[in-house]
Short mmCIF file of C-alpha atoms in Angstrom, two decimals:
data_model
loop_
_atom_site.label_atom_id
_atom_site.label_comp_id
_atom_site.label_asym_id
_atom_site.label_seq_id
_atom_site.Cartn_x
_atom_site.Cartn_y
_atom_site.Cartn_z
CA UNK B 1 92.86 -76.42 -70.46
CA UNK B 2 92.69 -79.83 -68.30
CA UNK B 3 93.57 -78.47 -64.22
CA UNK B 4 90.48 -76.02 -64.93
CA UNK B 5 88.50 -80.18 -65.89
CA UNK B 6 89.81 -81.41 -63.05
CA UNK B 7 88.57 -77.61 -60.63
CA UNK B 8 85.88 -79.38 -62.44
CA UNK B 9 85.95 -82.38 -61.65
CA UNK B 10 86.68 -81.88 -57.55
CA UNK B 11 84.19 -79.60 -57.26
CA UNK B 12 81.39 -81.54 -58.74
CA UNK B 13 82.71 -84.85 -56.82
CA UNK B 14 83.32 -83.43 -53.96
CA UNK B 15 78.95 -82.18 -53.91
CA UNK B 16 78.10 -85.13 -54.54
CA UNK B 17 79.97 -86.88 -51.51
CA UNK B 18 79.22 -84.27 -48.93
CA UNK B 19 75.29 -84.56 -50.98
CA UNK B 20 75.76 -88.84 -49.71
CA UNK B 21 77.50 -87.73 -46.13
CA UNK B 22 74.66 -85.28 -45.98
CA UNK B 23 72.06 -88.20 -47.16
CA UNK B 24 73.39 -90.69 -44.73
CA UNK B 25 73.74 -88.39 -41.30
CA UNK B 26 70.04 -87.83 -41.81
CA UNK B 27 69.38 -91.05 -42.65
CA UNK B 28 70.57 -93.19 -39.21
CA UNK B 29 70.36 -89.20 -37.00
CA UNK B 30 66.65 -90.42 -37.78
CA UNK B 31 66.49 -93.74 -37.03
CA UNK B 32 67.97 -92.94 -33.83
CA UNK B 33 65.61 -90.32 -33.33
CA UNK B 34 63.00 -92.63 -33.44
CA UNK B 35 64.30 -95.48 -31.55
CA UNK B 36 64.36 -93.35 -28.61
CA UNK B 37 60.41 -92.54 -29.18
CA UNK B 38 61.33 -88.75 -30.88
CA UNK B 39 58.31 -87.00 -32.35
CA UNK B 40 58.60 -87.24 -37.06
CA UNK B 41 57.46 -83.29 -35.86
CA UNK B 42 61.63 -83.29 -33.36
CA UNK B 43 62.74 -85.44 -36.90
CA UNK B 44 61.43 -83.07 -40.01
CA UNK B 45 62.60 -79.78 -37.79
CA UNK B 46 65.70 -80.58 -36.65
CA UNK B 47 67.55 -83.58 -38.00
CA UNK B 48 66.04 -83.81 -40.68
CA UNK B 49 66.43 -79.80 -42.21
CA UNK B 50 70.25 -80.01 -40.33
CA UNK B 51 70.69 -83.08 -42.54
CA UNK B 52 70.14 -81.41 -45.68
CA UNK B 53 72.00 -78.42 -44.43
CA UNK B 54 74.85 -80.08 -43.79
CA UNK B 55 77.05 -79.77 -46.85
CA UNK B 56 77.14 -76.58 -46.80
CA UNK B 57 77.52 -76.74 -43.28
CA UNK B 58 80.77 -78.80 -44.34
CA UNK B 59 81.60 -76.36 -46.44
CA UNK B 60 81.90 -72.93 -44.47
CA UNK B 61 83.55 -74.31 -41.33
CA UNK B 62 85.91 -75.93 -43.51
CA UNK B 63 86.48 -72.47 -45.47
CA UNK B 64 86.19 -69.67 -43.10
CA UNK B 65 89.46 -72.44 -41.29
CA UNK B 66 91.21 -72.29 -44.80
CA UNK B 67 89.96 -68.49 -44.67
CA UNK B 68 88.20 -69.14 -47.85
CA UNK B 69 85.31 -65.80 -45.97
CA UNK B 70 84.54 -64.55 -49.72
CA UNK B 71 83.12 -68.63 -50.07
CA UNK B 72 81.77 -69.65 -46.97
CA UNK B 73 79.24 -65.99 -47.99
CA UNK B 74 78.09 -67.20 -51.60
CA UNK B 75 78.22 -70.38 -50.57
CA UNK B 76 74.99 -69.98 -48.36
CA UNK B 77 73.41 -66.71 -49.44
CA UNK B 78 73.74 -68.08 -53.33
CA UNK B 79 71.78 -71.66 -51.40
CA UNK B 80 69.28 -69.39 -50.06
CA UNK B 81 69.04 -67.61 -53.66
CA UNK B 82 68.49 -70.75 -55.32
CA UNK B 83 66.52 -72.48 -52.86
CA UNK B 84 63.53 -69.36 -53.26
CA UNK B 85 64.79 -69.32 -56.53
CA UNK B 86 65.76 -71.89 -58.36
CA UNK B 87 64.15 -74.84 -56.49
CA UNK B 88 60.75 -73.38 -55.94
CA UNK B 89 60.46 -72.38 -59.14
CA UNK B 90 61.42 -75.56 -60.72
CA UNK B 91 59.18 -77.52 -58.45
CA UNK B 92 55.73 -75.31 -59.35
CA UNK B 93 56.54 -76.27 -62.97
CA UNK B 94 55.58 -79.18 -62.35
CA UNK B 95 52.63 -78.32 -60.58
CA UNK B 96 50.88 -75.80 -58.51
CA UNK B 97 52.77 -75.52 -54.97
CA UNK B 98 50.05 -74.52 -53.06
CA UNK B 99 50.09 -74.03 -48.78
CA UNK B 100 46.96 -76.00 -46.26
CA UNK B 101 48.92 -76.02 -43.19
CA UNK B 102 49.52 -74.12 -40.78
CA UNK B 103 53.52 -74.49 -40.14
CA UNK B 104 54.97 -72.51 -42.79
CA UNK B 105 53.12 -69.70 -42.46
CA UNK B 106 54.59 -69.26 -39.43
CA UNK B 107 58.19 -70.47 -40.44
CA UNK B 108 58.31 -67.35 -44.10
CA UNK B 109 57.58 -64.50 -41.81
CA UNK B 110 60.62 -65.74 -39.42
CA UNK B 111 62.20 -65.91 -42.25
CA UNK B 112 62.02 -62.29 -43.21
CA UNK B 113 62.58 -61.17 -39.99
CA UNK B 114 66.14 -63.53 -40.05
CA UNK B 115 66.97 -62.43 -43.38
CA UNK B 116 65.98 -59.11 -42.82
CA UNK B 117 68.49 -58.82 -39.34
CA UNK B 118 71.53 -60.73 -41.81
CA UNK B 119 70.63 -57.97 -44.25
CA UNK B 120 71.43 -54.77 -41.87
CA UNK B 121 74.49 -56.39 -40.06
CA UNK B 122 75.85 -56.12 -43.50
CA UNK B 123 74.62 -52.36 -43.99
CA UNK B 124 76.48 -51.93 -40.80
CA UNK B 125 80.01 -51.37 -42.32
CA UNK B 126 78.38 -48.65 -44.39
CA UNK B 127 76.43 -47.03 -42.68
CA UNK B 128 79.57 -46.85 -39.73
CA UNK B 129 81.86 -46.07 -42.74
CA UNK B 130 83.69 -49.02 -42.03
CA UNK B 131 83.71 -51.97 -43.61
CA UNK B 132 81.27 -54.73 -43.78
CA UNK B 133 80.81 -58.05 -42.28
CA UNK B 134 79.15 -60.63 -40.45
CA UNK B 135 81.41 -60.22 -37.12
CA UNK B 136 82.15 -62.97 -33.69
CA UNK B 137 79.54 -61.16 -31.62
CA UNK B 138 76.17 -60.83 -35.13
CA UNK B 139 77.09 -64.60 -35.62
CA UNK B 140 75.86 -65.34 -32.05
CA UNK B 141 72.69 -63.05 -32.12
CA UNK B 142 72.23 -65.54 -35.19
CA UNK B 143 72.04 -68.27 -33.72
CA UNK B 144 69.82 -67.31 -30.48
CA UNK B 145 67.35 -66.31 -32.67
CA UNK B 146 68.03 -70.27 -33.82
CA UNK B 147 66.90 -70.59 -30.41
CA UNK B 148 64.45 -69.20 -29.81
CA UNK B 149 62.78 -70.15 -33.03
CA UNK B 150 63.20 -74.09 -31.92
CA UNK B 151 62.27 -73.45 -28.40
CA UNK B 152 58.46 -71.66 -30.00
CA UNK B 153 58.11 -73.86 -33.07
CA UNK B 154 58.08 -77.08 -29.93
CA UNK B 155 56.39 -74.76 -27.67
CA UNK B 156 54.04 -73.77 -30.02
CA UNK B 157 52.95 -77.59 -32.06
CA UNK B 158 53.39 -80.16 -29.32
CA UNK B 159 50.90 -79.14 -26.95
CA UNK B 160 48.68 -79.43 -28.50
CA UNK B 161 48.51 -81.50 -30.97
CA UNK B 162 46.80 -79.69 -33.60
CA UNK B 163 47.11 -81.46 -37.21
CA UNK B 164 49.16 -79.96 -39.43
CA UNK B 165 49.19 -81.42 -43.23
CA UNK B 166 53.36 -80.38 -43.20
CA UNK B 167 53.41 -82.71 -40.22
CA UNK B 168 51.87 -85.38 -41.20
CA UNK B 169 54.25 -85.32 -45.50
CA UNK B 170 56.72 -85.40 -42.30
CA UNK B 171 55.49 -88.79 -40.58
CA UNK B 172 54.54 -90.48 -43.62
CA UNK B 173 57.49 -89.68 -45.92
CA UNK B 174 60.43 -89.81 -43.38
CA UNK B 175 64.67 -89.63 -44.51
CA UNK B 176 64.77 -93.30 -43.20
CA UNK B 177 66.26 -95.60 -46.09
CA UNK B 178 64.68 -97.73 -47.91
CA UNK B 179 65.34 -100.90 -46.86
CA UNK B 180 67.80 -100.93 -44.38
CA UNK B 181 65.29 -102.19 -40.29
CA UNK B 182 64.57 -99.49 -38.00
CA UNK B 183 65.98 -101.76 -34.85
CA UNK B 184 69.62 -102.96 -36.50
CA UNK B 185 72.05 -100.38 -35.35
CA UNK B 186 74.83 -101.90 -36.87
CA UNK B 187 74.08 -100.65 -39.88
CA UNK B 188 72.50 -96.97 -38.53
CA UNK B 189 76.31 -96.44 -36.88
CA UNK B 190 77.34 -97.58 -40.07
CA UNK B 191 74.97 -94.60 -41.84
CA UNK B 192 75.43 -91.38 -39.28
CA UNK B 193 80.14 -93.13 -39.30
CA UNK B 194 80.13 -92.39 -43.09
CA UNK B 195 77.84 -89.85 -43.24
CA UNK B 196 80.69 -87.57 -40.88
CA UNK B 197 82.87 -89.36 -42.88
CA UNK B 198 81.71 -88.50 -46.76
CA UNK B 199 80.41 -85.17 -45.39
CA UNK B 200 84.72 -84.33 -44.13
CA UNK B 201 86.04 -86.25 -47.18
CA UNK B 202 83.38 -84.05 -49.75
CA UNK B 203 83.69 -80.51 -48.01
CA UNK B 204 88.01 -80.65 -48.08
CA UNK B 205 87.53 -81.36 -51.72
CA UNK B 206 85.17 -79.18 -52.45
CA UNK B 207 86.61 -75.93 -50.97
CA UNK B 208 89.86 -77.29 -52.61
CA UNK B 209 88.25 -77.11 -55.85
CA UNK B 210 86.51 -74.38 -55.92
CA UNK B 211 89.58 -72.42 -55.08
CA UNK B 212 91.20 -73.84 -57.92
CA UNK B 213 88.09 -73.73 -60.17
CA UNK B 214 88.86 -69.63 -58.86
CA UNK B 215 91.76 -68.85 -59.69
CA UNK B 216 91.27 -71.12 -63.76
CA UNK B 217 88.09 -69.41 -64.07
CA UNK B 218 89.92 -65.27 -63.61
CA UNK B 219 86.96 -65.12 -60.88
CA UNK B 220 86.51 -64.98 -57.14
CA UNK B 221 85.52 -67.42 -54.72
CA UNK B 222 83.05 -65.97 -53.53
CA UNK B 223 81.11 -66.04 -57.83
CA UNK B 224 82.52 -69.99 -57.17
CA UNK B 225 80.40 -70.29 -53.89
CA UNK B 226 77.38 -68.17 -55.37
CA UNK B 227 76.72 -70.46 -57.96
CA UNK B 228 78.11 -73.78 -58.39
CA UNK B 229 79.41 -75.10 -55.11
CA UNK B 230 75.38 -72.66 -54.11
CA UNK B 231 73.24 -75.23 -56.65
CA UNK B 232 75.21 -77.79 -55.90
CA UNK B 233 75.08 -78.03 -52.18
CA UNK B 234 71.18 -77.44 -53.02
CA UNK B 235 70.63 -80.68 -54.61
CA UNK B 236 68.68 -82.39 -52.07
CA UNK B 237 66.03 -79.61 -50.90
CA UNK B 238 65.62 -79.64 -55.05
CA UNK B 239 65.88 -83.26 -55.55
CA UNK B 240 63.12 -83.22 -52.49
CA UNK B 241 60.44 -80.52 -52.90
CA UNK B 242 60.09 -81.89 -56.93
CA UNK B 243 59.61 -85.24 -55.78
CA UNK B 244 56.73 -83.42 -53.10
CA UNK B 245 55.57 -81.37 -55.81
CA UNK B 246 54.85 -84.48 -58.17
CA UNK B 247 52.74 -87.22 -55.09
CA UNK B 248 50.81 -83.23 -54.81
CA UNK B 249 52.70 -81.72 -51.53
CA UNK B 250 52.71 -78.75 -51.07
CA UNK B 251 53.38 -77.57 -47.52
CA UNK B 252 56.18 -80.02 -48.15
CA UNK B 253 58.01 -79.29 -50.55
CA UNK B 254 58.03 -74.88 -49.53
CA UNK B 255 59.14 -77.25 -46.27
CA UNK B 256 61.53 -78.22 -47.12
CA UNK B 257 62.67 -74.70 -48.60
CA UNK B 258 61.73 -72.62 -45.40
CA UNK B 259 63.36 -74.99 -42.79
CA UNK B 260 66.37 -75.57 -45.17
CA UNK B 261 66.97 -71.24 -45.78
CA UNK B 262 66.53 -70.49 -41.72
CA UNK B 263 69.37 -73.29 -40.95
CA UNK B 264 71.28 -72.20 -43.87
CA UNK B 265 71.54 -68.64 -41.93
CA UNK B 266 70.72 -69.57 -38.24
CA UNK B 267 73.41 -72.66 -38.39
CA UNK B 268 76.12 -72.48 -41.42
CA UNK B 269 76.88 -68.59 -41.32
CA UNK B 270 77.15 -67.96 -37.83
CA UNK B 271 79.04 -71.36 -37.77
CA UNK B 272 81.23 -70.19 -40.33
CA UNK B 273 80.92 -66.34 -38.19
CA UNK B 274 82.35 -68.17 -34.86
CA UNK B 275 85.71 -69.23 -36.96
CA UNK B 276 86.43 -66.26 -38.65
CA UNK B 277 85.34 -63.25 -39.62
CA UNK B 278 83.37 -63.03 -43.06
CA UNK B 279 83.87 -59.65 -44.06
CA UNK B 280 80.82 -58.85 -47.42
CA UNK B 281 82.22 -59.13 -50.45
CA UNK B 282 82.46 -57.30 -54.00
CA UNK B 283 78.67 -58.33 -54.52
CA UNK B 284 77.31 -59.59 -51.09
CA UNK B 285 74.79 -56.86 -51.00
CA UNK B 286 73.18 -56.86 -54.24
CA UNK B 287 73.21 -60.66 -53.48
CA UNK B 288 71.97 -59.81 -49.44
CA UNK B 289 69.11 -57.85 -51.38
CA UNK B 290 68.24 -60.00 -54.32
CA UNK B 291 67.21 -62.91 -50.94
CA UNK B 292 65.94 -60.28 -49.34
CA UNK B 293 63.04 -59.27 -52.71
CA UNK B 294 62.13 -63.43 -53.01
CA UNK B 295 61.21 -64.08 -49.35
CA UNK B 296 59.22 -60.85 -49.70
CA UNK B 297 57.70 -61.16 -52.66
CA UNK B 298 56.95 -64.84 -50.62
CA UNK B 299 54.85 -63.07 -48.60
CA UNK B 300 51.81 -61.68 -50.82
CA UNK B 301 51.56 -65.01 -52.66
CA UNK B 302 51.58 -67.77 -49.24
CA UNK B 303 49.92 -65.49 -46.90
CA UNK B 304 48.47 -62.98 -47.67
CA UNK B 305 46.36 -64.53 -50.93
CA UNK B 306 45.23 -67.30 -52.52
CA UNK B 307 47.88 -69.23 -50.45
CA UNK B 308 49.13 -70.72 -53.98
CA UNK B 309 52.55 -70.49 -56.04
CA UNK B 310 51.47 -71.32 -60.48
CA UNK B 311 53.46 -72.29 -63.46
CA UNK B 312 53.37 -69.36 -64.43
CA UNK B 313 55.03 -67.21 -60.73
CA UNK B 314 57.30 -69.95 -61.04
CA UNK B 315 58.26 -69.82 -65.12
CA UNK B 316 59.75 -66.15 -63.34
CA UNK B 317 61.17 -66.95 -60.85
CA UNK B 318 63.57 -69.28 -62.64
CA UNK B 319 64.41 -66.07 -65.17
CA UNK B 320 64.81 -63.84 -62.28
CA UNK B 321 68.05 -66.92 -60.12
CA UNK B 322 69.36 -67.37 -64.25
CA UNK B 323 69.19 -63.62 -65.80
CA UNK B 324 70.17 -62.66 -62.33
CA UNK B 325 73.74 -65.47 -62.34
CA UNK B 326 75.10 -64.06 -65.73
CA UNK B 327 74.82 -60.71 -64.79
CA UNK B 328 76.61 -61.56 -61.55
CA UNK B 329 78.70 -63.61 -63.64
CA UNK B 330 78.95 -60.99 -66.59
CA UNK B 331 80.88 -58.43 -64.79
CA UNK B 332 82.91 -60.87 -62.40
#
């Protein structure tokens, strides 16, 4: 029992370090960007999105370096599922989520495309009668798609300078840590350095403890990554979306989730795949299928309909998440 408790503590403490490191990194990078005159739009689309996905990135790359590719796969797909079902479901229970701007409407179809591409990459092995995996060539394609995503987003929004609700919310609620003056370069440097250090330490502890926990519980590291590590590293998205929903900033709540999933899919997963080929673990295709179904469900909710996620739908998302978690764990 003691080893299990120590493993649980190690995973929990590691995740706390990751969240703290990601928060510090976002704060420091945002201050540097604003000091250099970078648009809040760029900060919102890149720095904040990258910062909230930094915990997943560190865990995955560290896991890939150690050969724990199942943990890397489970963390990315599990985080995407948690964002779409757990985070959106919890946020919509507090206040129905409505889209008022244009940016999120553009990103949802892109997320569907990216999710479909990853699913097809994973199915490639099944269609050819080989082992299903995300290889280095697949990872390069995903990174190229991310470059296209950033280019299109900037070119589409910067020249026109159109007013967008999400962009206004990003400007009003930047990731700057309260109480730290923007002009204080020394404190900015401390934030950046401490962010990187905490991320490194948190990643090391999380990966080591996750492997130990999977061995003690007798389950695969993929399941530990899918539901324990993924939920933990999704805490920044959960907190941000809940706060945004309570403030009636619906676009920020949904934009945070969609942006994080795009970063997970186009940065975190391919970064891990470049380090080491990622075989799709047992049940991985089912996990990808659920992620794809949840993404497809956003189309009629936010684009074809009233662009509103009500409490009833949010409760349904939460039920789906916990029911699926129980099913996957019971079948381990």
